[in-house]
Coordinates of C-alpha atoms in Angstrom, one line a residue:
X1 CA 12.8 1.8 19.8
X2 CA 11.9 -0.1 16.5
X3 CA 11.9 1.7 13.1
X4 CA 10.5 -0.2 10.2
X5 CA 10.3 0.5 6.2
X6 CA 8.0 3.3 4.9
X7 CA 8.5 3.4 1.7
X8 CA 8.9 2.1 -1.7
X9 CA 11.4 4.1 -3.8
X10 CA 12.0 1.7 -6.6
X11 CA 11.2 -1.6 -9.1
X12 CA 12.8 -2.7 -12.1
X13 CA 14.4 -5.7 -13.6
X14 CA 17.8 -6.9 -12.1
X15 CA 20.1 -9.7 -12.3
X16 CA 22.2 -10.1 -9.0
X17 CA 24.1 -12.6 -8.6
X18 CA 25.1 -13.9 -4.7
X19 CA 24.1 -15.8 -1.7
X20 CA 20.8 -17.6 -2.1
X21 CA 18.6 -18.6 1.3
X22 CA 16.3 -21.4 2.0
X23 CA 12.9 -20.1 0.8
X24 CA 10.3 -21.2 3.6
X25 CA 6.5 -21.7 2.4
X26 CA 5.5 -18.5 2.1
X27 CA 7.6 -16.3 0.0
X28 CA 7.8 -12.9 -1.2
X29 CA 5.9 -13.2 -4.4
X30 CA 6.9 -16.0 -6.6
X31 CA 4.1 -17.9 -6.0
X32 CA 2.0 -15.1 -7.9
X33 CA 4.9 -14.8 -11.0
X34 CA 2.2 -16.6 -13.4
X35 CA -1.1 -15.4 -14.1
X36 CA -3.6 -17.2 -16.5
X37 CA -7.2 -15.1 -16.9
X38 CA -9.5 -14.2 -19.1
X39 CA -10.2 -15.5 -22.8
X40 CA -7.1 -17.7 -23.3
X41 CA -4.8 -15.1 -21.6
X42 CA -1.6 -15.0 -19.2
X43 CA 1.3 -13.4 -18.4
X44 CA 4.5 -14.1 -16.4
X45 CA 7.0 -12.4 -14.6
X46 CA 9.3 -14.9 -14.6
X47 CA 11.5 -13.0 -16.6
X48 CA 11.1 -9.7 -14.5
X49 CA 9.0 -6.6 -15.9
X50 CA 7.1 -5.5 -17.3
X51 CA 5.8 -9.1 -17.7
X52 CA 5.4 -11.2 -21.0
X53 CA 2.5 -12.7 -22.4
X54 CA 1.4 -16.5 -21.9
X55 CA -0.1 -18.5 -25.1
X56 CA -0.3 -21.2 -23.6
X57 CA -3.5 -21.3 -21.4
X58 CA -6.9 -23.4 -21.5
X59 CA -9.0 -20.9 -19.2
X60 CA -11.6 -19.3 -21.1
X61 CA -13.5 -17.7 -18.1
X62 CA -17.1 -15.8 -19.0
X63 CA -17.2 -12.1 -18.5
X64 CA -17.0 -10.8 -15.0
X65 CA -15.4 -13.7 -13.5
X66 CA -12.2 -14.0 -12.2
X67 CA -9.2 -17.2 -11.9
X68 CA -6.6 -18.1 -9.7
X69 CA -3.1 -19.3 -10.0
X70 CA -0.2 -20.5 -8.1
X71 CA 3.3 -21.2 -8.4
X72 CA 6.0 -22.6 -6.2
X73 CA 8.7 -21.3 -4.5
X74 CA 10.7 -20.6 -7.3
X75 CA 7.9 -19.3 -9.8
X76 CA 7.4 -22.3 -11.9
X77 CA 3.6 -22.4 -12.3
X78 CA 1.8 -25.6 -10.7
X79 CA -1.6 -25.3 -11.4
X80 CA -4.0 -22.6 -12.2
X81 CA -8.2 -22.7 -12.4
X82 CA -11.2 -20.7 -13.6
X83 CA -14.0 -21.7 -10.3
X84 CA -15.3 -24.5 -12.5
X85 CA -12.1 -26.6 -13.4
X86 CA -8.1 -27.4 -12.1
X87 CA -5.5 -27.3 -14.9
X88 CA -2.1 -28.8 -14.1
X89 CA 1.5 -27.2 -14.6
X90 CA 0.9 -29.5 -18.0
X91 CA -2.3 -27.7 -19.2
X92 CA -4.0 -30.8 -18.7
X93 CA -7.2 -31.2 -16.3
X94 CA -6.1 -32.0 -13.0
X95 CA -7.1 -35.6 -11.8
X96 CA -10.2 -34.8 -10.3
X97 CA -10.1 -31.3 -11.1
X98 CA -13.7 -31.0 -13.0
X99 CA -16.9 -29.6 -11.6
X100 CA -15.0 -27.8 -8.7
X101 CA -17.7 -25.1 -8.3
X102 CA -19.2 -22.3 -9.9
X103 CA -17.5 -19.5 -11.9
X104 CA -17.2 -16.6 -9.6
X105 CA -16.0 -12.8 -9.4
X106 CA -13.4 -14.1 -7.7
X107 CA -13.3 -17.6 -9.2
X108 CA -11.1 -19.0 -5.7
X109 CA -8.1 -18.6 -3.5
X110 CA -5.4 -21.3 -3.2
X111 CA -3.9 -21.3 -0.1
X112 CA -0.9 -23.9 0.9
X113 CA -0.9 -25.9 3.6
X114 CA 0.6 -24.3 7.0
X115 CA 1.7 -27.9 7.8
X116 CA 2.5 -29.8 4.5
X117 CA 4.3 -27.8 1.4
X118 CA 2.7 -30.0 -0.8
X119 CA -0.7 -30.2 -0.2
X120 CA -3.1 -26.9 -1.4
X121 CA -6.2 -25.8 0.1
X122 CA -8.6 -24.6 -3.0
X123 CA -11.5 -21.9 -1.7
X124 CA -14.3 -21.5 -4.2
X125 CA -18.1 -21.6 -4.3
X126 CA -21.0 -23.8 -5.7
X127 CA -24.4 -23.0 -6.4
X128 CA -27.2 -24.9 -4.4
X129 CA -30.1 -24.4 -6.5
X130 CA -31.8 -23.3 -3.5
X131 CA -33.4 -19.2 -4.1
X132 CA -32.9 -18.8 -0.2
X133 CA -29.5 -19.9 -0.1
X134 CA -28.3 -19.8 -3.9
X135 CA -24.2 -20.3 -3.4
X136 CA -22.6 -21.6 -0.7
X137 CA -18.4 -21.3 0.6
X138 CA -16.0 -24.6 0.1
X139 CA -13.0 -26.1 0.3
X140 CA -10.8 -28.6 -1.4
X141 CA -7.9 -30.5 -0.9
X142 CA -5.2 -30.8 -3.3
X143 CA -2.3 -32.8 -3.3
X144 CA 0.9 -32.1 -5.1
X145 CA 3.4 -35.3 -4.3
X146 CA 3.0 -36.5 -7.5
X147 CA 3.7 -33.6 -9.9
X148 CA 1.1 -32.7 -11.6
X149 CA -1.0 -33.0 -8.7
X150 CA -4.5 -34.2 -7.9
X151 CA -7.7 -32.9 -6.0
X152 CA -8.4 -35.6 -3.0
X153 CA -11.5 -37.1 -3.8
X154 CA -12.3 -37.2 -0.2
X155 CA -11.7 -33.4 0.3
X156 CA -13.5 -32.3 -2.7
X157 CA -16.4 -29.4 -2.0
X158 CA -16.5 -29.3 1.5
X159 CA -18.8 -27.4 3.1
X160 CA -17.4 -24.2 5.0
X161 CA -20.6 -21.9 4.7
X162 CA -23.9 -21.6 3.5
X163 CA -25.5 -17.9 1.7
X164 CA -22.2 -15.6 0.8
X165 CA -21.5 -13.3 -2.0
X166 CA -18.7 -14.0 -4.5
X167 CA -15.9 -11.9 -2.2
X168 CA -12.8 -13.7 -1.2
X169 CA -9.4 -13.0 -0.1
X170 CA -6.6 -14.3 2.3
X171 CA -3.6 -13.1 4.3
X172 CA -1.5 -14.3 6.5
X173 CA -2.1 -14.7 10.1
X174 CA -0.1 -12.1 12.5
X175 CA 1.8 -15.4 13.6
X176 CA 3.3 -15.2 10.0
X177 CA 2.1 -19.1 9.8
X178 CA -1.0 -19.4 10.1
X179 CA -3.7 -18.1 7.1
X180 CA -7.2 -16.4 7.4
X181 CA -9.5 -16.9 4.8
X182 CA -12.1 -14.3 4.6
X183 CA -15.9 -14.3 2.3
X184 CA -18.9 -12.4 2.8
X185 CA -22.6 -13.0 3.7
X186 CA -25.4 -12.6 1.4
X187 CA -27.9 -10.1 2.4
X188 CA -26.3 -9.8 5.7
X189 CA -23.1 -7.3 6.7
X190 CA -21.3 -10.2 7.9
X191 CA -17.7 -11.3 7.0
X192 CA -16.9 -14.9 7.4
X193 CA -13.3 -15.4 8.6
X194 CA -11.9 -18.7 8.7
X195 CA -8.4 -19.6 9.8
X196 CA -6.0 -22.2 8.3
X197 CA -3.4 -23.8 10.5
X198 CA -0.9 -26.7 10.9
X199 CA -3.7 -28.9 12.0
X200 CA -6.0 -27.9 9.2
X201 CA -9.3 -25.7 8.5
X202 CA -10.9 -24.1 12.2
X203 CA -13.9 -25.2 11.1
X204 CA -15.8 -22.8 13.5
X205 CA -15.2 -18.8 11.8
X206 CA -14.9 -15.9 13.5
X207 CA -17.9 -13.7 12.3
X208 CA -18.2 -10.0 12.3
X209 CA -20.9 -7.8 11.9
X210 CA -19.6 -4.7 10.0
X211 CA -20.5 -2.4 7.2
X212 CA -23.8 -2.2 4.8
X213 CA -26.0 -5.2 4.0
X214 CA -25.0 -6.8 0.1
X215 CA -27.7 -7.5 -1.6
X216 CA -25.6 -8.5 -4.9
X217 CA -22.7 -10.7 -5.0
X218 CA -20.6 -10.0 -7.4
X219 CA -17.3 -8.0 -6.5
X220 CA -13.8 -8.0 -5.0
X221 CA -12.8 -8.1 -1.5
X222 CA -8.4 -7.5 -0.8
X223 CA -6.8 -7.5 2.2
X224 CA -4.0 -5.3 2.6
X225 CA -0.7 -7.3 2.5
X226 CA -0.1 -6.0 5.9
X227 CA -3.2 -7.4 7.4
X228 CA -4.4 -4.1 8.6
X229 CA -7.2 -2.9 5.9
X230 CA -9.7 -4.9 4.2
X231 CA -11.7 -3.4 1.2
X232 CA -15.1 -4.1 -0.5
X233 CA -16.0 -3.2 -4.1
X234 CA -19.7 -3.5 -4.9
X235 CA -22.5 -2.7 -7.3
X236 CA -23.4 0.1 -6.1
X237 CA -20.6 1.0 -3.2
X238 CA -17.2 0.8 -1.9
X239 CA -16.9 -0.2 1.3
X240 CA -12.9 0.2 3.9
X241 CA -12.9 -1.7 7.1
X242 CA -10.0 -2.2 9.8
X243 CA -8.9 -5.6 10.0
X244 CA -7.2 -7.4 13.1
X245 CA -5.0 -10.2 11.5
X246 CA -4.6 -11.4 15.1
X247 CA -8.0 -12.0 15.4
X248 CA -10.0 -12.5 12.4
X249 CA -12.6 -9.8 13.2
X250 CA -13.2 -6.8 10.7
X251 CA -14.3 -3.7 12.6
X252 CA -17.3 -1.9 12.9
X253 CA -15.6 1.5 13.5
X254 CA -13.8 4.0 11.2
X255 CA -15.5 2.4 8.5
X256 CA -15.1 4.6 5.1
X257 CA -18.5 4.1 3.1
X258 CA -17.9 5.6 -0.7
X259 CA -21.4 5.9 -2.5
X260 CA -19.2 4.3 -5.7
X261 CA -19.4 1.6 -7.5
X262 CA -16.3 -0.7 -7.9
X263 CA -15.7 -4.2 -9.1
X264 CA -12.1 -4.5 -8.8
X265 CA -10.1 -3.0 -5.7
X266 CA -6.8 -3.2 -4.6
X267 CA -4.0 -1.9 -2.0
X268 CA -0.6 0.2 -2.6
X269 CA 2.8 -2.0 -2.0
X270 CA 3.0 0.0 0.9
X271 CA -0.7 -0.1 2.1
X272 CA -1.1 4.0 2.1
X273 CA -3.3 4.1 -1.0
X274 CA -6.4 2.3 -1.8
X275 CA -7.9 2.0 -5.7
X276 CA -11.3 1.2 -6.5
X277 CA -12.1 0.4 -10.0
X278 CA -15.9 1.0 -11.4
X279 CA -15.0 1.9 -14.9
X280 CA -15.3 4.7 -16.3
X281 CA -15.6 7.7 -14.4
X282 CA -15.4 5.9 -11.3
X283 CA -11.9 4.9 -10.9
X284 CA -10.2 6.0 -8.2
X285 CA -7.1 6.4 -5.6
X286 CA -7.7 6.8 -1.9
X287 CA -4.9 8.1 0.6
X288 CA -5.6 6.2 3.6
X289 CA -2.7 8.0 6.0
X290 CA -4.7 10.4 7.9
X291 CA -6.8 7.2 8.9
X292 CA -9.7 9.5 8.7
X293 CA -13.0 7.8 7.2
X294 CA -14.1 11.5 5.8
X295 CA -10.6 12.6 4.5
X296 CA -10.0 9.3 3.4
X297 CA -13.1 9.6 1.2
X298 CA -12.2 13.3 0.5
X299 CA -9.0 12.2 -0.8
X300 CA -10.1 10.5 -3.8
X301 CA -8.9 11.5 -7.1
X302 CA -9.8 10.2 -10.6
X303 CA -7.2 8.3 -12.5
X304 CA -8.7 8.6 -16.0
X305 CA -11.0 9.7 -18.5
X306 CA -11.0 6.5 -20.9
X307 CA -13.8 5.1 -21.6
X308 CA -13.7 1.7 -20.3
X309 CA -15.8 -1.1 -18.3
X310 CA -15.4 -1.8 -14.8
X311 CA -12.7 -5.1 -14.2
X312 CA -10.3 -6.3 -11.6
X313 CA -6.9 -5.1 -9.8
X314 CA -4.3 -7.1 -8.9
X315 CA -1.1 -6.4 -7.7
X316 CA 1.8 -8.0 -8.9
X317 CA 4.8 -9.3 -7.5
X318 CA 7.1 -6.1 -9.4
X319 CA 5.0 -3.5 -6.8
X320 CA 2.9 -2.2 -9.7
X321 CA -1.1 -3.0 -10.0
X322 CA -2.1 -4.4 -13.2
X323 CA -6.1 -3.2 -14.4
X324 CA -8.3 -5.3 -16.6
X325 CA -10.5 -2.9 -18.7
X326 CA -11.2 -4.9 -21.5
X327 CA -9.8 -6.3 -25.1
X328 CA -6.2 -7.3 -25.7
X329 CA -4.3 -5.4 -23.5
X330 CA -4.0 -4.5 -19.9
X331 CA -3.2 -1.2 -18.1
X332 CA -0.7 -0.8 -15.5
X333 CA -0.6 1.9 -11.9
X334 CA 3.4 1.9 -12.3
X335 CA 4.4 4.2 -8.9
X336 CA 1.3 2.8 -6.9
X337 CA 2.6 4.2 -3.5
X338 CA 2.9 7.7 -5.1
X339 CA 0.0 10.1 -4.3
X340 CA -2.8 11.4 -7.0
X341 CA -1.7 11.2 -10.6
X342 CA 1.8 10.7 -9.7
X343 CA 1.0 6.8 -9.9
X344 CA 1.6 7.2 -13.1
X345 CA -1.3 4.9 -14.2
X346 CA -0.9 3.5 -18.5
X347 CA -4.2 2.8 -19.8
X348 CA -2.7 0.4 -22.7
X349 CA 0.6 -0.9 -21.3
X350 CA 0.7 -4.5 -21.3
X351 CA -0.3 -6.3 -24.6
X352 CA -1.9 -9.9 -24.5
X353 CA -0.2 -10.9 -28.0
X354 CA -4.2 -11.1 -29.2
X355 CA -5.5 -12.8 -26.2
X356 CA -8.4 -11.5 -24.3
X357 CA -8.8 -10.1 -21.1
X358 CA -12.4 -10.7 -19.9
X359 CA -13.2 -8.5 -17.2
X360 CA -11.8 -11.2 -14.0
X361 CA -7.5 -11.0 -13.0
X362 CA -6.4 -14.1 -10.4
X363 CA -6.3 -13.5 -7.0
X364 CA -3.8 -14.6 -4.5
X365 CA -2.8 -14.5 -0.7
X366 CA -2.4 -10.8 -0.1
X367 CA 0.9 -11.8 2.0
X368 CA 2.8 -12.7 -1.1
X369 CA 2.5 -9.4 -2.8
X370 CA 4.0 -7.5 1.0
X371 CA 6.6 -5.4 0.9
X372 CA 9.9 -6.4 2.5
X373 CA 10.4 -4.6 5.7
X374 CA 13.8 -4.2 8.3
X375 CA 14.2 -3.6 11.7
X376 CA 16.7 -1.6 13.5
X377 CA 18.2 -1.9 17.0
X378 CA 20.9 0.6 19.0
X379 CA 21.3 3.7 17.9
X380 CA 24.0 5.5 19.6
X381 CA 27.3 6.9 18.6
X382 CA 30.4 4.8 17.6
X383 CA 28.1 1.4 18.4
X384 CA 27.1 -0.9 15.5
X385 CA 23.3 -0.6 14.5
X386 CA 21.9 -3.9 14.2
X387 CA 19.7 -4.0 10.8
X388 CA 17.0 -7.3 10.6
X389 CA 14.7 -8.2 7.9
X390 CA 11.2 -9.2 8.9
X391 CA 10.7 -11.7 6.8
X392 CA 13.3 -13.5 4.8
X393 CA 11.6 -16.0 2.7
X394 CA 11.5 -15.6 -1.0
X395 CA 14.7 -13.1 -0.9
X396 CA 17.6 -14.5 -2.8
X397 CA 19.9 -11.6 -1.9
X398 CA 20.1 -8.0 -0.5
X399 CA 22.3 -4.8 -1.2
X400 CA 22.1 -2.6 1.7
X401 CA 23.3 1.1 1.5
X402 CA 23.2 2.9 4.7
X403 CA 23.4 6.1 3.0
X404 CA 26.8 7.5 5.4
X405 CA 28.5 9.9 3.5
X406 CA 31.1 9.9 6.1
X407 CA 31.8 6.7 5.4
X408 CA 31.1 6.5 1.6
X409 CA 31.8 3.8 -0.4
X410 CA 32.3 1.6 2.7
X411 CA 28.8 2.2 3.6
X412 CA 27.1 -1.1 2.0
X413 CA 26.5 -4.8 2.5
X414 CA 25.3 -7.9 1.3
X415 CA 25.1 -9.6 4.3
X416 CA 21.4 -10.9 5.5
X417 CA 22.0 -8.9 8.5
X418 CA 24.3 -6.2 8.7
X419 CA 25.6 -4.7 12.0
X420 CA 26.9 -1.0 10.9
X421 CA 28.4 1.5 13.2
X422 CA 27.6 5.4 11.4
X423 CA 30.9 7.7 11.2
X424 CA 29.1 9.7 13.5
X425 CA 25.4 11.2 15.1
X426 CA 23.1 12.3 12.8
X427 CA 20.0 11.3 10.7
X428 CA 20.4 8.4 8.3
X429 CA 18.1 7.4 5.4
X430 CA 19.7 3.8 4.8
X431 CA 17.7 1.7 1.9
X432 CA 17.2 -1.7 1.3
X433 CA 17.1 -4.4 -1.6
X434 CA 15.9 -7.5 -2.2
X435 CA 16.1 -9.8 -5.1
X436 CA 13.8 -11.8 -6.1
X437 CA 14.5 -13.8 -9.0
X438 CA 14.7 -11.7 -11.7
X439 CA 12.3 -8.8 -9.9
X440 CA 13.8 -6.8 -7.4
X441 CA 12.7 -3.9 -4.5
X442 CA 13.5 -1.3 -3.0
X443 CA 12.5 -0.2 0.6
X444 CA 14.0 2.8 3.4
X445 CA 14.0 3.7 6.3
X446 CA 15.1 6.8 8.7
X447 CA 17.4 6.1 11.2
X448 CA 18.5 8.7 13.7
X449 CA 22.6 7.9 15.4
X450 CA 22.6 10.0 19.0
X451 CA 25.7 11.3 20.2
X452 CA 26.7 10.2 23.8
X453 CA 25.8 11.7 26.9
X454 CA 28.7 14.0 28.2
X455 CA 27.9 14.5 32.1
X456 CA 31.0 16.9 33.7
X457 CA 30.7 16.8 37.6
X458 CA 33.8 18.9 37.8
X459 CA 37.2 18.4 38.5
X460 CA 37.9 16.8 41.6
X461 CA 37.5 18.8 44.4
X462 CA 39.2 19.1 48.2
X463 CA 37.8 20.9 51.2
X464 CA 40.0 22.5 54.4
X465 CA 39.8 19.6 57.4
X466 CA 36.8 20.6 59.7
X467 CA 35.1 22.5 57.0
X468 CA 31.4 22.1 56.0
X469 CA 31.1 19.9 52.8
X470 CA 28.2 21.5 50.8
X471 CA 28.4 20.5 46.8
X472 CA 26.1 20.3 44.1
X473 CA 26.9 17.9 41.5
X474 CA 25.4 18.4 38.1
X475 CA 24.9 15.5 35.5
X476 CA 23.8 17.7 33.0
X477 CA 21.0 16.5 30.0
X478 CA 19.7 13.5 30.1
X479 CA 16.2 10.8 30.7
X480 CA 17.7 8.4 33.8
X481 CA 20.5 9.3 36.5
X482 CA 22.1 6.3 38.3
X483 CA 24.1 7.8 41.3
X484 CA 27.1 5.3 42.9
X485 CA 25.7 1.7 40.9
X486 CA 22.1 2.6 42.6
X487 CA 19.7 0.8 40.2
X488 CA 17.3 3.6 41.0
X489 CA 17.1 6.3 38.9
X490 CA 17.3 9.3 41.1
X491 CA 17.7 13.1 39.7
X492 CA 19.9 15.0 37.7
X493 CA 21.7 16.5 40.8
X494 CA 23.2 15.2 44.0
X495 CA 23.9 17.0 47.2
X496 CA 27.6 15.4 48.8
X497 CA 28.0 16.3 52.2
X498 CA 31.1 14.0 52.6
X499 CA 33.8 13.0 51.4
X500 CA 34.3 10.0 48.9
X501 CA 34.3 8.9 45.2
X502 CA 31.0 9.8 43.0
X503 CA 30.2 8.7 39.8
X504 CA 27.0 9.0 37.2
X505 CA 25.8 7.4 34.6
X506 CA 23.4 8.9 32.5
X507 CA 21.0 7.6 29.9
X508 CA 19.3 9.4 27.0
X509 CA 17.6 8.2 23.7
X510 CA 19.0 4.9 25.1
X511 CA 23.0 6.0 24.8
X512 CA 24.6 6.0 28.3
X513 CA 27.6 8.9 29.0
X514 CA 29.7 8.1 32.9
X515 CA 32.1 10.5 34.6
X516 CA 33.5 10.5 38.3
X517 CA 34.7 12.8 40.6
X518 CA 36.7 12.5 44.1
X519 CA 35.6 14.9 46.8
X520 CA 38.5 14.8 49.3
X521 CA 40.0 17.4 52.1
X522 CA 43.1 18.5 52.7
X523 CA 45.4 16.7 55.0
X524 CA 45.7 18.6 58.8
X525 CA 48.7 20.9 59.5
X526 CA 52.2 18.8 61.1
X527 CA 55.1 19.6 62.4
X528 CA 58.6 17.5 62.9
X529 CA 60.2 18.1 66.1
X530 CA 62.9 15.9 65.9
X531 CA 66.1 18.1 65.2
X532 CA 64.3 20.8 67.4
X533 CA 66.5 23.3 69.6
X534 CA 65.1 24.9 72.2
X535 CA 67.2 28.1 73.2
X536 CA 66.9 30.2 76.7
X537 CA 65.7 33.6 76.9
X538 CA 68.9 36.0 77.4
X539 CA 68.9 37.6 80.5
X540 CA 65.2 38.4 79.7
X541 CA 66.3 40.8 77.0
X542 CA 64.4 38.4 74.3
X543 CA 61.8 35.4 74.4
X544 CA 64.7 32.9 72.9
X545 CA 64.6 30.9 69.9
X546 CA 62.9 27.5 68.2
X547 CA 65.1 26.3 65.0
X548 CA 65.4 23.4 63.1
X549 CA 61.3 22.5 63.4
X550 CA 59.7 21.2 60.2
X551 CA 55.8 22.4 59.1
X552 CA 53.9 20.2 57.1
X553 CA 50.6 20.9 55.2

């Protein structure tokens, strides 16, 4: 059995200080710690949340489209573009970085390399002129050896696909290495999936046929940070799909179609609750746990009356999703995983320090923004549980607390991988921490500690010599019976019609209990006739005498 974190409990600001790892490419949000947007805007998390405001930007994206950034392993910033033009960690134009593409909802989705930490793939679109065909889907190649970084003139605007909409997002691969990259068709109900590996762009997508034909392209796509869901905001609808991370494909069952329109949507830390943004009026959670497409869509609940425009969602790397409404600030969902109005969304929370938010927030690879998760193994009595993190990279320490109050305070750890044994059986609701720089989370779990099977056969038992052996043993509760060492399971009774050692051992909820019992008889009847006398009858007036004969049982 495998348990695995459901959820979130808590974020704030922390500074712990102890064992750091070795961060691997793809981390647990640092890479999305800097966001530049809008007219001049940004903000940081660098310095933990709520985040702080960035002056220092030269994006000044029209309204209704959208930027990316990224950052490395340890949240400094290394470049950051509106669709249109690369800006260095410097603030400076990229070498090569002008006339990338168009400006876009989306504006494009940086990706690293699966196979080189320094090179970047850069996702965006261009317009063709043609009315047909009027934007088609590209890639470039961005090196990062030399600091500031340069777009490969050689990989600059190649072509992935012809005739999409503006919607774009990425997440890792199931493999945990590998990316997909996934855009939409124009006037089609296609999705475009293409996959990123080691060896480069699979230049050949995997293409599914889902959903309702788009006619406009403007609009965000996100894919929940688990891989699982994969979400549509349109002009006129919002669209939920199941996606296979495994595979590419978005399917064409269970779809939940909302007749409501939403620029901006975005998933829950957890991926339980989906929000759609259309402005006002028409923004919205969704509880997707009954998996339901009608309760699902029943399930919606308005998050406020302000009067505001549509604009973007993003999640950030503190668990909370930030909203773009418009002017100089922007609002924040602060308990996203928490159902209706207790996600405590602030309609004015984050102030731009006069900068101006224009309707577009960056977009990143969902699989930064996922939760931590752990895994536990064994979970019977007086045996150490074994507790595992999925996914390490990113984390520069954990506090565990296993939440034994047998055992309190020697219930906690700061080891990577903590092996605990639980004062005794019982049901556990051990939590989880991870920091990351100065950002940290909080995830649990619920862990059920079985007692031991107890089988009693008896006490051992002895039969007269000659006498019929009929027993019944009785292992008492249990999934599997292994009579004698027989690798087959048999039942949870044994007839013994002889005599000889028995023994059981008896599995349940994967804890094994033994006992053994000797079935013996009782030795035959013997007598000594060594120092026997033999006396003769007298005169028949008696039979005579025996004496001095010993009797043994």
């Amino acid at each position: 059995m495998i348990m695995k974190t459901k959820l979130v409990i808590s974020l704030s600001l922390f500074v712990f200080l102890a064992f750091v790892l070795h961060i691997h490419a793809f981390s647990q949000g640092k890479q999305a710690n800097n966001w530049y947007f809008g007219i001049f805007a940004g903000i940081t998390f660098q310095q933990g949340s709520p985040p702080v405001a960035l002056l220092n930007s030269q994006c000044e994206s029209p309204s209704n489209t959208g930027t990316a950034t990224i950052s490395d392993k340890n949240g400094n910033l290394l470049f950051y573009s509106d669709g249109v033009t690369i800006w260095n960690k410097n603030h400076q134009v990229m070498t090569n970085g002008n006339n990338m593409g168009t400006w876009s909802t989306q504006g494009a989705m940086i990706v690293q390399d699966p196979g080189n930490e320094s090179r970047y793939y850069f996702f965006n679109f261009m317009t063709t002129g043609l009315t047909a065909t009027p934007y088609k889907f590209q890639y470039s190649l961005i090196d990062m050896t030399n600091g500031p970084g340069e777009v490969l003139p050689d990989k600059k605007g190649i072509l992935l696909y012809l005739n999409t909409t503006h919607h774009l997002s990425a997440v890792l691969h199931e493999n945990m290495e590998e990316v997909w990259v996934v855009t939409h068709g124009w006037g089609i109900n296609s999705f475009i999936a293409f996959k990123v590996t080691q060896d480069g762009i699979v230049m050949q997508p995997v293409i599914s046929y889902a959903g309702t034909l788009y006619v406009f392209v403007e609009g965000y796509m996100k894919i929940s940070s688990d891989g699982n869901w994969l979400g549509v905001g349109n002009t006129t609808f919002t669209e939920l799909f199941h996606f296979d991370n495994t595979s590419g494909m978005v399917s064409d069952q269970g779809i939940v179609s909302i007749p409501k329109a939403a620029n901006g949507v975005e998933f829950s830390p957890d991926n339980s609750k989906f929000y759609a943004n259309g402005g006002y009026q028409y923004f919205f959670q969704y509880d997707l746990s009954s998996n339901d497409p009608v309760e699902i869509q029943a399930s919606a609940v308005l998050l406020s009356n302000e009067v505001f425009v549509q604009g973007a969602l993003q999640l950030g790397p503190d668990g909370k999703i930030y909203v773009g409404h418009s002017g100089e600030y922007l609002g924040v969902i602060h308990d996203p995983d928490k159902k209706g109005l207790l996600c405590n969304y602030e309609f004015n929370s984050v102030y731009l320090e006069g900068r101006t938010y224009a309707f577009g927030l960056p977009v990143f690879m969902q699989s930064y923004l996922r939760n931590p998760e752990f895994h536990t193994t064994q979970y019977c009595m007086g045996m150490p549980t074994q507790f595992n993190i999925a996914n390490t990279n990113g984390i520069d320490s954990v506090y565990w607390k296993f939440k034994d109050f047998g055992n309190m305070p020697n219930d906690t750890s700061t080891l990577l991988s903590p092996a605990y044994t639980f004062s005794g059986p019982g049901t556990y609701y051990p939590e989880l921490t991870v920091y990351s720089g100065l950002l940290h989370k909080t995830v649990k779990d619920t862990v059920v500690i079985y007692p031991l099977p107890t089988p009693q056969l008896g006490s051992d038992t002895l039969f007269c010599p000659g006498a019929t052996i009929a027993l019944t043993l009785n292992a008492g509760p249990g999934d599997t019976y292994n009579w004698n060492g027989n690798f087959t399971p048999g039942s949870q009774t044994l007839a013994v019609t002889d005599t000889g050692t028995y023994f059981v051992r008896v599995r349940q909820h994967g804890c094994n209990g033994y006992d053994t019992i000797q079935v013996g008889s009782y030795p035959p009847a013997t007598a000594d006739i060594t120092n026997a006398q033999f006396n003769n009858s007298n005169c028949n007036q008696s039979d005579g005498s025996i004496t001095g004969m010993v009797f043994g049982a």
